[in-house]
mmCIF file with all atom_site columns, C-alpha atoms in Angstrom:
data_model
loop_
_atom_site.group_PDB
_atom_site.id
_atom_site.type_symbol
_atom_site.label_atom_id
_atom_site.label_alt_id
_atom_site.label_comp_id
_atom_site.label_asym_id
_atom_site.label_entity_id
_atom_site.label_seq_id
_atom_site.pdbx_PDB_ins_code
_atom_site.Cartn_x
_atom_site.Cartn_y
_atom_site.Cartn_z
_atom_site.occupancy
_atom_site.B_iso_or_equiv
_atom_site.pdbx_formal_charge
_atom_site.auth_seq_id
_atom_site.auth_comp_id
_atom_site.auth_asym_id
_atom_site.auth_atom_id
_atom_site.pdbx_PDB_model_num
ATOM 1   C CA . ALA A 1 1   ? -24.912 -4.684  3.083   1.00 75.00 ? 1   ALA A CA 1
ATOM 2   C CA . MET A 1 2   ? -20.999 -3.858  3.336   1.00 74.00 ? 2   MET A CA 1
ATOM 3   C CA . ALA A 1 3   ? -20.632 -7.001  5.358   1.00 80.00 ? 3   ALA A CA 1
ATOM 4   C CA . HIS A 1 4   ? -22.147 -8.960  2.718   1.00 89.00 ? 4   HIS A CA 1
ATOM 5   C CA . ALA A 1 5   ? -20.275 -7.229  -0.079  1.00 84.00 ? 5   ALA A CA 1
ATOM 6   C CA . ASP A 1 6   ? -17.047 -8.021  1.875   1.00 84.00 ? 6   ASP A CA 1
ATOM 7   C CA . GLU A 1 7   ? -17.910 -11.655 2.076   1.00 92.00 ? 7   GLU A CA 1
ATOM 8   C CA . LEU A 1 8   ? -18.761 -11.791 -1.670  1.00 92.00 ? 8   LEU A CA 1
ATOM 9   C CA . ARG A 1 9   ? -15.327 -10.214 -2.210  1.00 89.00 ? 9   ARG A CA 1
ATOM 10  C CA . HIS A 1 10  ? -13.380 -12.724 -0.452  1.00 92.00 ? 10  HIS A CA 1
ATOM 11  C CA . GLU A 1 11  ? -15.475 -15.801 -1.551  1.00 94.00 ? 11  GLU A CA 1
ATOM 12  C CA . ARG A 1 12  ? -15.279 -14.755 -5.314  1.00 95.00 ? 12  ARG A CA 1
ATOM 13  C CA . ASN A 1 13  ? -11.802 -12.830 -5.329  1.00 94.00 ? 13  ASN A CA 1
ATOM 14  C CA . LEU A 1 14  ? -13.422 -9.791  -6.353  1.00 91.00 ? 14  LEU A CA 1
ATOM 15  C CA . THR A 1 15  ? -12.268 -6.057  -6.195  1.00 87.00 ? 15  THR A CA 1
ATOM 16  C CA . MET A 1 16  ? -14.246 -3.926  -3.784  1.00 82.00 ? 16  MET A CA 1
ATOM 17  C CA . VAL A 1 17  ? -14.960 -0.256  -4.863  1.00 82.00 ? 17  VAL A CA 1
ATOM 18  C CA . HIS A 1 18  ? -16.109 1.320   -1.688  1.00 78.00 ? 18  HIS A CA 1
ATOM 19  C CA . PRO A 1 19  ? -18.805 3.750   -2.325  1.00 83.00 ? 19  PRO A CA 1
ATOM 20  C CA . PHE A 1 20  ? -17.179 6.630   -0.461  1.00 90.00 ? 20  PHE A CA 1
ATOM 21  C CA . ASP A 1 21  ? -13.951 5.572   1.471   1.00 91.00 ? 21  ASP A CA 1
ATOM 22  C CA . ASP A 1 22  ? -11.989 5.110   -1.670  1.00 93.00 ? 22  ASP A CA 1
ATOM 23  C CA . PRO A 1 23  ? -9.095  7.375   -2.828  1.00 95.00 ? 23  PRO A CA 1
ATOM 24  C CA . LEU A 1 24  ? -10.324 7.301   -6.524  1.00 94.00 ? 24  LEU A CA 1
ATOM 25  C CA . VAL A 1 25  ? -13.874 7.906   -5.611  1.00 95.00 ? 25  VAL A CA 1
ATOM 26  C CA . ILE A 1 26  ? -12.807 10.817  -3.587  1.00 96.00 ? 26  ILE A CA 1
ATOM 27  C CA . ALA A 1 27  ? -10.599 12.197  -6.321  1.00 96.00 ? 27  ALA A CA 1
ATOM 28  C CA . GLY A 1 28  ? -13.417 11.861  -8.662  1.00 96.00 ? 28  GLY A CA 1
ATOM 29  C CA . GLN A 1 29  ? -15.742 13.776  -6.398  1.00 96.00 ? 29  GLN A CA 1
ATOM 30  C CA . GLY A 1 30  ? -12.962 16.280  -6.132  1.00 97.00 ? 30  GLY A CA 1
ATOM 31  C CA . THR A 1 31  ? -13.492 17.313  -9.663  1.00 97.00 ? 31  THR A CA 1
ATOM 32  C CA . ILE A 1 32  ? -16.725 19.069  -8.619  1.00 97.00 ? 32  ILE A CA 1
ATOM 33  C CA . GLY A 1 33  ? -14.680 21.290  -6.558  1.00 97.00 ? 33  GLY A CA 1
ATOM 34  C CA . LEU A 1 34  ? -12.321 22.033  -9.522  1.00 97.00 ? 34  LEU A CA 1
ATOM 35  C CA . GLU A 1 35  ? -15.400 22.800  -11.714 1.00 97.00 ? 35  GLU A CA 1
ATOM 36  C CA . LEU A 1 36  ? -16.629 25.202  -9.118  1.00 97.00 ? 36  LEU A CA 1
ATOM 37  C CA . LEU A 1 37  ? -13.340 26.959  -9.057  1.00 96.00 ? 37  LEU A CA 1
ATOM 38  C CA . GLU A 1 38  ? -13.183 27.191  -12.802 1.00 96.00 ? 38  GLU A CA 1
ATOM 39  C CA . GLU A 1 39  ? -16.824 28.533  -13.021 1.00 95.00 ? 39  GLU A CA 1
ATOM 40  C CA . TRP A 1 40  ? -16.526 30.829  -9.860  1.00 92.00 ? 40  TRP A CA 1
ATOM 41  C CA . PRO A 1 41  ? -12.935 31.564  -8.998  1.00 90.00 ? 41  PRO A CA 1
ATOM 42  C CA . GLN A 1 42  ? -13.925 33.948  -6.054  1.00 91.00 ? 42  GLN A CA 1
ATOM 43  C CA . LEU A 1 43  ? -15.913 31.601  -4.123  1.00 93.00 ? 43  LEU A CA 1
ATOM 44  C CA . ASP A 1 44  ? -16.233 32.301  -0.264  1.00 95.00 ? 44  ASP A CA 1
ATOM 45  C CA . THR A 1 45  ? -18.237 29.181  0.835   1.00 96.00 ? 45  THR A CA 1
ATOM 46  C CA . VAL A 1 46  ? -19.279 25.822  -0.369  1.00 97.00 ? 46  VAL A CA 1
ATOM 47  C CA . VAL A 1 47  ? -22.050 23.906  1.165   1.00 97.00 ? 47  VAL A CA 1
ATOM 48  C CA . VAL A 1 48  ? -22.107 19.925  0.442   1.00 98.00 ? 48  VAL A CA 1
ATOM 49  C CA . PRO A 1 49  ? -24.351 17.069  1.771   1.00 97.00 ? 49  PRO A CA 1
ATOM 50  C CA . LEU A 1 50  ? -22.397 14.864  4.237   1.00 97.00 ? 50  LEU A CA 1
ATOM 51  C CA . SER A 1 51  ? -22.909 11.174  5.065   1.00 94.00 ? 51  SER A CA 1
ATOM 52  C CA . GLY A 1 52  ? -19.764 8.906   4.595   1.00 93.00 ? 52  GLY A CA 1
ATOM 53  C CA . GLY A 1 53  ? -17.817 11.969  3.410   1.00 95.00 ? 53  GLY A CA 1
ATOM 54  C CA . GLY A 1 54  ? -16.579 10.808  -0.047  1.00 95.00 ? 54  GLY A CA 1
ATOM 55  C CA . LEU A 1 55  ? -18.511 13.712  -1.781  1.00 97.00 ? 55  LEU A CA 1
ATOM 56  C CA . LEU A 1 56  ? -17.407 16.318  0.788   1.00 98.00 ? 56  LEU A CA 1
ATOM 57  C CA . ALA A 1 57  ? -13.804 15.017  1.245   1.00 98.00 ? 57  ALA A CA 1
ATOM 58  C CA . GLY A 1 58  ? -13.177 15.247  -2.449  1.00 98.00 ? 58  GLY A CA 1
ATOM 59  C CA . ILE A 1 59  ? -14.628 18.623  -2.837  1.00 98.00 ? 59  ILE A CA 1
ATOM 60  C CA . ALA A 1 60  ? -13.177 20.210  0.344   1.00 98.00 ? 60  ALA A CA 1
ATOM 61  C CA . LEU A 1 61  ? -9.541  18.658  -0.782  1.00 98.00 ? 61  LEU A CA 1
ATOM 62  C CA . ALA A 1 62  ? -9.580  20.189  -4.211  1.00 98.00 ? 62  ALA A CA 1
ATOM 63  C CA . LEU A 1 63  ? -10.943 23.652  -3.032  1.00 98.00 ? 63  LEU A CA 1
ATOM 64  C CA . LYS A 1 64  ? -8.695  23.999  0.160   1.00 97.00 ? 64  LYS A CA 1
ATOM 65  C CA . THR A 1 65  ? -5.612  22.947  -2.057  1.00 96.00 ? 65  THR A CA 1
ATOM 66  C CA . ALA A 1 66  ? -6.383  25.664  -4.421  1.00 96.00 ? 66  ALA A CA 1
ATOM 67  C CA . ASP A 1 67  ? -7.446  28.220  -1.728  1.00 96.00 ? 67  ASP A CA 1
ATOM 68  C CA . ALA A 1 68  ? -7.306  27.391  1.994   1.00 96.00 ? 68  ALA A CA 1
ATOM 69  C CA . GLY A 1 69  ? -9.508  30.434  2.545   1.00 95.00 ? 69  GLY A CA 1
ATOM 70  C CA . ILE A 1 70  ? -12.674 28.872  0.937   1.00 96.00 ? 70  ILE A CA 1
ATOM 71  C CA . ARG A 1 71  ? -15.179 27.824  3.585   1.00 95.00 ? 71  ARG A CA 1
ATOM 72  C CA . THR A 1 72  ? -16.339 24.361  3.501   1.00 97.00 ? 72  THR A CA 1
ATOM 73  C CA . VAL A 1 73  ? -19.359 23.152  5.205   1.00 97.00 ? 73  VAL A CA 1
ATOM 74  C CA . GLY A 1 74  ? -20.981 19.638  5.544   1.00 98.00 ? 74  GLY A CA 1
ATOM 75  C CA . VAL A 1 75  ? -24.759 19.191  6.108   1.00 98.00 ? 75  VAL A CA 1
ATOM 76  C CA . SER A 1 76  ? -26.337 16.102  7.462   1.00 97.00 ? 76  SER A CA 1
ATOM 77  C CA . MET A 1 77  ? -29.801 15.295  8.830   1.00 96.00 ? 77  MET A CA 1
ATOM 78  C CA . GLU A 1 78  ? -30.349 15.331  12.567  1.00 96.00 ? 78  GLU A CA 1
ATOM 79  C CA . ARG A 1 79  ? -31.508 11.597  12.474  1.00 93.00 ? 79  ARG A CA 1
ATOM 80  C CA . GLY A 1 80  ? -28.456 9.367   12.188  1.00 88.00 ? 80  GLY A CA 1
ATOM 81  C CA . ALA A 1 81  ? -25.649 11.778  11.377  1.00 93.00 ? 81  ALA A CA 1
ATOM 82  C CA . ALA A 1 82  ? -22.786 9.202   11.815  1.00 93.00 ? 82  ALA A CA 1
ATOM 83  C CA . MET A 1 83  ? -19.871 11.346  10.394  1.00 95.00 ? 83  MET A CA 1
ATOM 84  C CA . VAL A 1 84  ? -20.825 14.370  12.416  1.00 95.00 ? 84  VAL A CA 1
ATOM 85  C CA . GLU A 1 85  ? -21.068 12.385  15.657  1.00 95.00 ? 85  GLU A CA 1
ATOM 86  C CA . SER A 1 86  ? -17.707 10.815  14.774  1.00 94.00 ? 86  SER A CA 1
ATOM 87  C CA . LEU A 1 87  ? -16.296 14.268  14.368  1.00 96.00 ? 87  LEU A CA 1
ATOM 88  C CA . LYS A 1 88  ? -17.567 15.404  17.738  1.00 96.00 ? 88  LYS A CA 1
ATOM 89  C CA . ALA A 1 89  ? -16.257 12.329  19.444  1.00 95.00 ? 89  ALA A CA 1
ATOM 90  C CA . GLY A 1 90  ? -12.786 12.531  17.766  1.00 95.00 ? 90  GLY A CA 1
ATOM 91  C CA . ARG A 1 91  ? -13.157 8.946   16.478  1.00 95.00 ? 91  ARG A CA 1
ATOM 92  C CA . LEU A 1 92  ? -15.441 6.876   14.616  1.00 94.00 ? 92  LEU A CA 1
ATOM 93  C CA . VAL A 1 93  ? -18.589 6.013   16.377  1.00 93.00 ? 93  VAL A CA 1
ATOM 94  C CA . GLU A 1 94  ? -21.847 3.911   15.791  1.00 90.00 ? 94  GLU A CA 1
ATOM 95  C CA . ILE A 1 95  ? -25.027 5.659   15.899  1.00 89.00 ? 95  ILE A CA 1
ATOM 96  C CA . VAL A 1 96  ? -28.688 4.804   16.143  1.00 87.00 ? 96  VAL A CA 1
ATOM 97  C CA . GLU A 1 97  ? -30.367 5.333   12.861  1.00 84.00 ? 97  GLU A CA 1
ATOM 98  C CA . GLU A 1 98  ? -34.072 6.705   12.513  1.00 89.00 ? 98  GLU A CA 1
ATOM 99  C CA . PRO A 1 99  ? -36.303 7.018   9.517   1.00 91.00 ? 99  PRO A CA 1
ATOM 100 C CA . THR A 1 100 ? -35.348 10.070  7.535   1.00 92.00 ? 100 THR A CA 1
ATOM 101 C CA . LEU A 1 101 ? -36.272 11.905  4.268   1.00 91.00 ? 101 LEU A CA 1
ATOM 102 C CA . ALA A 1 102 ? -32.392 11.961  3.788   1.00 91.00 ? 102 ALA A CA 1
ATOM 103 C CA . ASP A 1 103 ? -32.216 8.308   3.373   1.00 90.00 ? 103 ASP A CA 1
ATOM 104 C CA . ALA A 1 104 ? -29.515 8.539   0.883   1.00 89.00 ? 104 ALA A CA 1
ATOM 105 C CA . LEU A 1 105 ? -27.189 10.064  3.701   1.00 91.00 ? 105 LEU A CA 1
ATOM 106 C CA . ALA A 1 106 ? -28.157 7.118   6.094   1.00 88.00 ? 106 ALA A CA 1
ATOM 107 C CA . GLY A 1 107 ? -25.773 4.406   6.818   1.00 83.00 ? 107 GLY A CA 1
ATOM 108 C CA . GLY A 1 108 ? -22.748 4.378   9.496   1.00 83.00 ? 108 GLY A CA 1
ATOM 109 C CA . LEU A 1 109 ? -19.282 4.575   8.846   1.00 86.00 ? 109 LEU A CA 1
ATOM 110 C CA . ASN A 1 110 ? -17.354 1.261   8.510   1.00 81.00 ? 110 ASN A CA 1
ATOM 111 C CA . PRO A 1 111 ? -14.915 0.726   11.321  1.00 81.00 ? 111 PRO A CA 1
ATOM 112 C CA . ASP A 1 112 ? -12.007 0.456   9.003   1.00 82.00 ? 112 ASP A CA 1
ATOM 113 C CA . ASN A 1 113 ? -12.622 3.913   7.448   1.00 88.00 ? 113 ASN A CA 1
ATOM 114 C CA . THR A 1 114 ? -9.344  4.960   6.077   1.00 91.00 ? 114 THR A CA 1
ATOM 115 C CA . TYR A 1 115 ? -9.711  8.158   3.908   1.00 95.00 ? 115 TYR A CA 1
ATOM 116 C CA . THR A 1 116 ? -12.989 10.128  4.539   1.00 96.00 ? 116 THR A CA 1
ATOM 117 C CA . PHE A 1 117 ? -12.836 10.671  8.339   1.00 96.00 ? 117 PHE A CA 1
ATOM 118 C CA . PRO A 1 118 ? -9.245  12.031  8.311   1.00 97.00 ? 118 PRO A CA 1
ATOM 119 C CA . LEU A 1 119 ? -10.117 14.204  5.299   1.00 98.00 ? 119 LEU A CA 1
ATOM 120 C CA . ILE A 1 120 ? -13.200 15.605  6.747   1.00 98.00 ? 120 ILE A CA 1
ATOM 121 C CA . ARG A 1 121 ? -11.406 16.385  9.862   1.00 97.00 ? 121 ARG A CA 1
ATOM 122 C CA . GLN A 1 122 ? -8.676  18.227  8.032   1.00 98.00 ? 122 GLN A CA 1
ATOM 123 C CA . TYR A 1 123 ? -10.419 20.153  5.283   1.00 98.00 ? 123 TYR A CA 1
ATOM 124 C CA . VAL A 1 124 ? -13.982 20.868  6.480   1.00 98.00 ? 124 VAL A CA 1
ATOM 125 C CA . ASP A 1 125 ? -14.459 23.928  8.435   1.00 97.00 ? 125 ASP A CA 1
ATOM 126 C CA . GLU A 1 126 ? -18.038 23.372  9.891   1.00 96.00 ? 126 GLU A CA 1
ATOM 127 C CA . THR A 1 127 ? -20.941 20.909  10.050  1.00 97.00 ? 127 THR A CA 1
ATOM 128 C CA . VAL A 1 128 ? -24.794 21.720  10.334  1.00 97.00 ? 128 VAL A CA 1
ATOM 129 C CA . LEU A 1 129 ? -27.570 19.542  11.017  1.00 97.00 ? 129 LEU A CA 1
ATOM 130 C CA . VAL A 1 130 ? -31.003 19.986  9.521   1.00 98.00 ? 130 VAL A CA 1
ATOM 131 C CA . SER A 1 131 ? -34.323 18.750  10.690  1.00 97.00 ? 131 SER A CA 1
ATOM 132 C CA . GLU A 1 132 ? -36.898 16.656  8.726   1.00 95.00 ? 132 GLU A CA 1
ATOM 133 C CA . GLU A 1 133 ? -38.937 19.853  8.328   1.00 95.00 ? 133 GLU A CA 1
ATOM 134 C CA . ASP A 1 134 ? -36.003 21.862  7.046   1.00 96.00 ? 134 ASP A CA 1
ATOM 135 C CA . ILE A 1 135 ? -35.428 19.050  4.414   1.00 96.00 ? 135 ILE A CA 1
ATOM 136 C CA . THR A 1 136 ? -39.113 19.009  3.521   1.00 94.00 ? 136 THR A CA 1
ATOM 137 C CA . ARG A 1 137 ? -39.268 22.846  2.918   1.00 94.00 ? 137 ARG A CA 1
ATOM 138 C CA . ALA A 1 138 ? -35.953 22.429  0.866   1.00 95.00 ? 138 ALA A CA 1
ATOM 139 C CA . MET A 1 139 ? -37.360 19.836  -1.296  1.00 94.00 ? 139 MET A CA 1
ATOM 140 C CA . ALA A 1 140 ? -40.458 21.754  -1.942  1.00 93.00 ? 140 ALA A CA 1
ATOM 141 C CA . PHE A 1 141 ? -38.609 24.813  -2.529  1.00 94.00 ? 141 PHE A CA 1
ATOM 142 C CA . ALA A 1 142 ? -36.357 23.184  -5.097  1.00 94.00 ? 142 ALA A CA 1
ATOM 143 C CA . LEU A 1 143 ? -39.430 21.963  -7.080  1.00 91.00 ? 143 LEU A CA 1
ATOM 144 C CA . THR A 1 144 ? -41.756 24.970  -6.889  1.00 90.00 ? 144 THR A CA 1
ATOM 145 C CA . GLU A 1 145 ? -39.088 27.704  -7.137  1.00 93.00 ? 145 GLU A CA 1
ATOM 146 C CA . HIS A 1 146 ? -36.353 26.080  -9.458  1.00 93.00 ? 146 HIS A CA 1
ATOM 147 C CA . HIS A 1 147 ? -38.419 23.089  -11.000 1.00 92.00 ? 147 HIS A CA 1
ATOM 148 C CA . GLN A 1 148 ? -35.759 20.668  -9.776  1.00 93.00 ? 148 GLN A CA 1
ATOM 149 C CA . VAL A 1 149 ? -36.767 17.203  -8.197  1.00 93.00 ? 149 VAL A CA 1
ATOM 150 C CA . VAL A 1 150 ? -34.338 16.624  -5.441  1.00 95.00 ? 150 VAL A CA 1
ATOM 151 C CA . GLU A 1 151 ? -34.166 13.873  -2.904  1.00 95.00 ? 151 GLU A CA 1
ATOM 152 C CA . GLY A 1 152 ? -33.956 14.638  0.696   1.00 95.00 ? 152 GLY A CA 1
ATOM 153 C CA . GLY A 1 153 ? -30.267 13.751  0.952   1.00 95.00 ? 153 GLY A CA 1
ATOM 154 C CA . GLY A 1 154 ? -29.297 16.023  -1.879  1.00 96.00 ? 154 GLY A CA 1
ATOM 155 C CA . ALA A 1 155 ? -31.420 18.851  -0.562  1.00 97.00 ? 155 ALA A CA 1
ATOM 156 C CA . VAL A 1 156 ? -29.627 19.188  3.023   1.00 97.00 ? 156 VAL A CA 1
ATOM 157 C CA . GLY A 1 157 ? -27.429 21.781  1.872   1.00 97.00 ? 157 GLY A CA 1
ATOM 158 C CA . LEU A 1 158 ? -30.384 23.956  0.504   1.00 97.00 ? 158 LEU A CA 1
ATOM 159 C CA . ALA A 1 159 ? -32.127 23.122  3.815   1.00 97.00 ? 159 ALA A CA 1
ATOM 160 C CA . ALA A 1 160 ? -29.214 24.739  5.714   1.00 97.00 ? 160 ALA A CA 1
ATOM 161 C CA . LEU A 1 161 ? -29.482 27.949  4.029   1.00 96.00 ? 161 LEU A CA 1
ATOM 162 C CA . LEU A 1 162 ? -33.339 28.218  4.097   1.00 95.00 ? 162 LEU A CA 1
ATOM 163 C CA . SER A 1 163 ? -33.457 27.488  7.686   1.00 95.00 ? 163 SER A CA 1
ATOM 164 C CA . GLU A 1 164 ? -30.665 30.114  8.252   1.00 93.00 ? 164 GLU A CA 1
ATOM 165 C CA . LYS A 1 165 ? -28.632 27.431  10.113  1.00 93.00 ? 165 LYS A CA 1
ATOM 166 C CA . LEU A 1 166 ? -25.791 29.005  8.083   1.00 90.00 ? 166 LEU A CA 1
ATOM 167 C CA . LYS A 1 167 ? -25.194 32.755  8.295   1.00 82.00 ? 167 LYS A CA 1
ATOM 168 C CA . LEU A 1 168 ? -23.587 33.771  5.074   1.00 83.00 ? 168 LEU A CA 1
ATOM 169 C CA . PRO A 1 169 ? -24.558 37.455  4.233   1.00 72.00 ? 169 PRO A CA 1
ATOM 170 C CA . GLY A 1 170 ? -23.029 39.010  1.275   1.00 75.00 ? 170 GLY A CA 1
ATOM 171 C CA . GLN A 1 171 ? -20.930 35.848  0.377   1.00 87.00 ? 171 GLN A CA 1
ATOM 172 C CA . ARG A 1 172 ? -20.375 33.936  -2.717  1.00 94.00 ? 172 ARG A CA 1
ATOM 173 C CA . VAL A 1 173 ? -21.900 30.580  -1.820  1.00 95.00 ? 173 VAL A CA 1
ATOM 174 C CA . ALA A 1 174 ? -22.139 27.406  -3.895  1.00 96.00 ? 174 ALA A CA 1
ATOM 175 C CA . VAL A 1 175 ? -24.421 24.516  -2.685  1.00 96.00 ? 175 VAL A CA 1
ATOM 176 C CA . ALA A 1 176 ? -24.050 20.986  -3.986  1.00 96.00 ? 176 ALA A CA 1
ATOM 177 C CA . VAL A 1 177 ? -27.502 19.588  -4.608  1.00 95.00 ? 177 VAL A CA 1
ATOM 178 C CA . SER A 1 178 ? -27.245 15.999  -5.290  1.00 90.00 ? 178 SER A CA 1
ATOM 179 C CA . GLY A 1 179 ? -29.521 13.269  -6.362  1.00 87.00 ? 179 GLY A CA 1
ATOM 180 C CA . GLY A 1 180 ? -33.192 13.049  -7.692  1.00 87.00 ? 180 GLY A CA 1
ATOM 181 C CA . ASN A 1 181 ? -34.119 9.814   -6.410  1.00 87.00 ? 181 ASN A CA 1
ATOM 182 C CA . VAL A 1 182 ? -37.464 10.286  -4.878  1.00 87.00 ? 182 VAL A CA 1
ATOM 183 C CA . ASP A 1 183 ? -40.898 8.923   -5.177  1.00 84.00 ? 183 ASP A CA 1
ATOM 184 C CA . ILE A 1 184 ? -42.871 11.580  -6.994  1.00 84.00 ? 184 ILE A CA 1
ATOM 185 C CA . ALA A 1 185 ? -46.067 10.773  -5.180  1.00 86.00 ? 185 ALA A CA 1
ATOM 186 C CA . LYS A 1 186 ? -44.246 11.189  -2.019  1.00 84.00 ? 186 LYS A CA 1
ATOM 187 C CA . LEU A 1 187 ? -42.835 14.421  -2.972  1.00 84.00 ? 187 LEU A CA 1
ATOM 188 C CA . MET A 1 188 ? -46.064 15.816  -4.103  1.00 84.00 ? 188 MET A CA 1
ATOM 189 C CA . LYS A 1 189 ? -47.683 14.922  -0.792  1.00 84.00 ? 189 LYS A CA 1
ATOM 190 C CA . LEU A 1 190 ? -44.876 16.559  0.983   1.00 81.00 ? 190 LEU A CA 1
ATOM 191 C CA . ILE A 1 191 ? -45.122 19.681  -1.132  1.00 79.00 ? 191 ILE A CA 1
ATOM 192 C CA . GLN A 1 192 ? -49.021 19.836  -0.400  1.00 81.00 ? 192 GLN A CA 1
ATOM 193 C CA . SER A 1 193 ? -48.374 19.893  3.231   1.00 78.00 ? 193 SER A CA 1
ATOM 194 C CA . THR A 1 194 ? -45.445 22.360  3.283   1.00 73.00 ? 194 THR A CA 1
ATOM 195 C CA . PRO A 1 195 ? -45.465 25.940  2.896   1.00 66.00 ? 195 PRO A CA 1
ATOM 196 C CA . VAL A 1 196 ? -42.511 27.368  0.905   1.00 60.00 ? 196 VAL A CA 1
#
């Protein structure tokens, strides 16, 4: 899709606004970090879904600029976590993608990534991977306990907490829960088969 969009940009002399690797998109996402600080100035940790990195880069940059002691954590699904694998390798890598409930987080990193990879490397303290079962449980928990419809990609932070992949005893934690684009019939089927 990105290759086709780039072709259209050249053919029609259009301006490309990258969905995550754009400084203005990142800055816009950073306002979430500012809102968190305004609401809870004593935050210890912020947990954010991680895919291409625009959301997490913006939030982490805002938080760390205000208070370097705030811990920032990115959460991806186990199936196709391009940014996490790139961080491990120390360079952008291609990954094999598998079907996942967190399909909003799917998609690789374009080879000309300019902003998000270096920002994530600099400002994010930890990354965590969650399983499909963890994501299912988090989606079910969000609906049954909080009456929130949350797509798989938006539920990964909650999944990391519920699965205890993050140890945060006694800390003040904020979790970004993003996106409600999930088929309701599919969500109901998941909930019926998942103990919360």
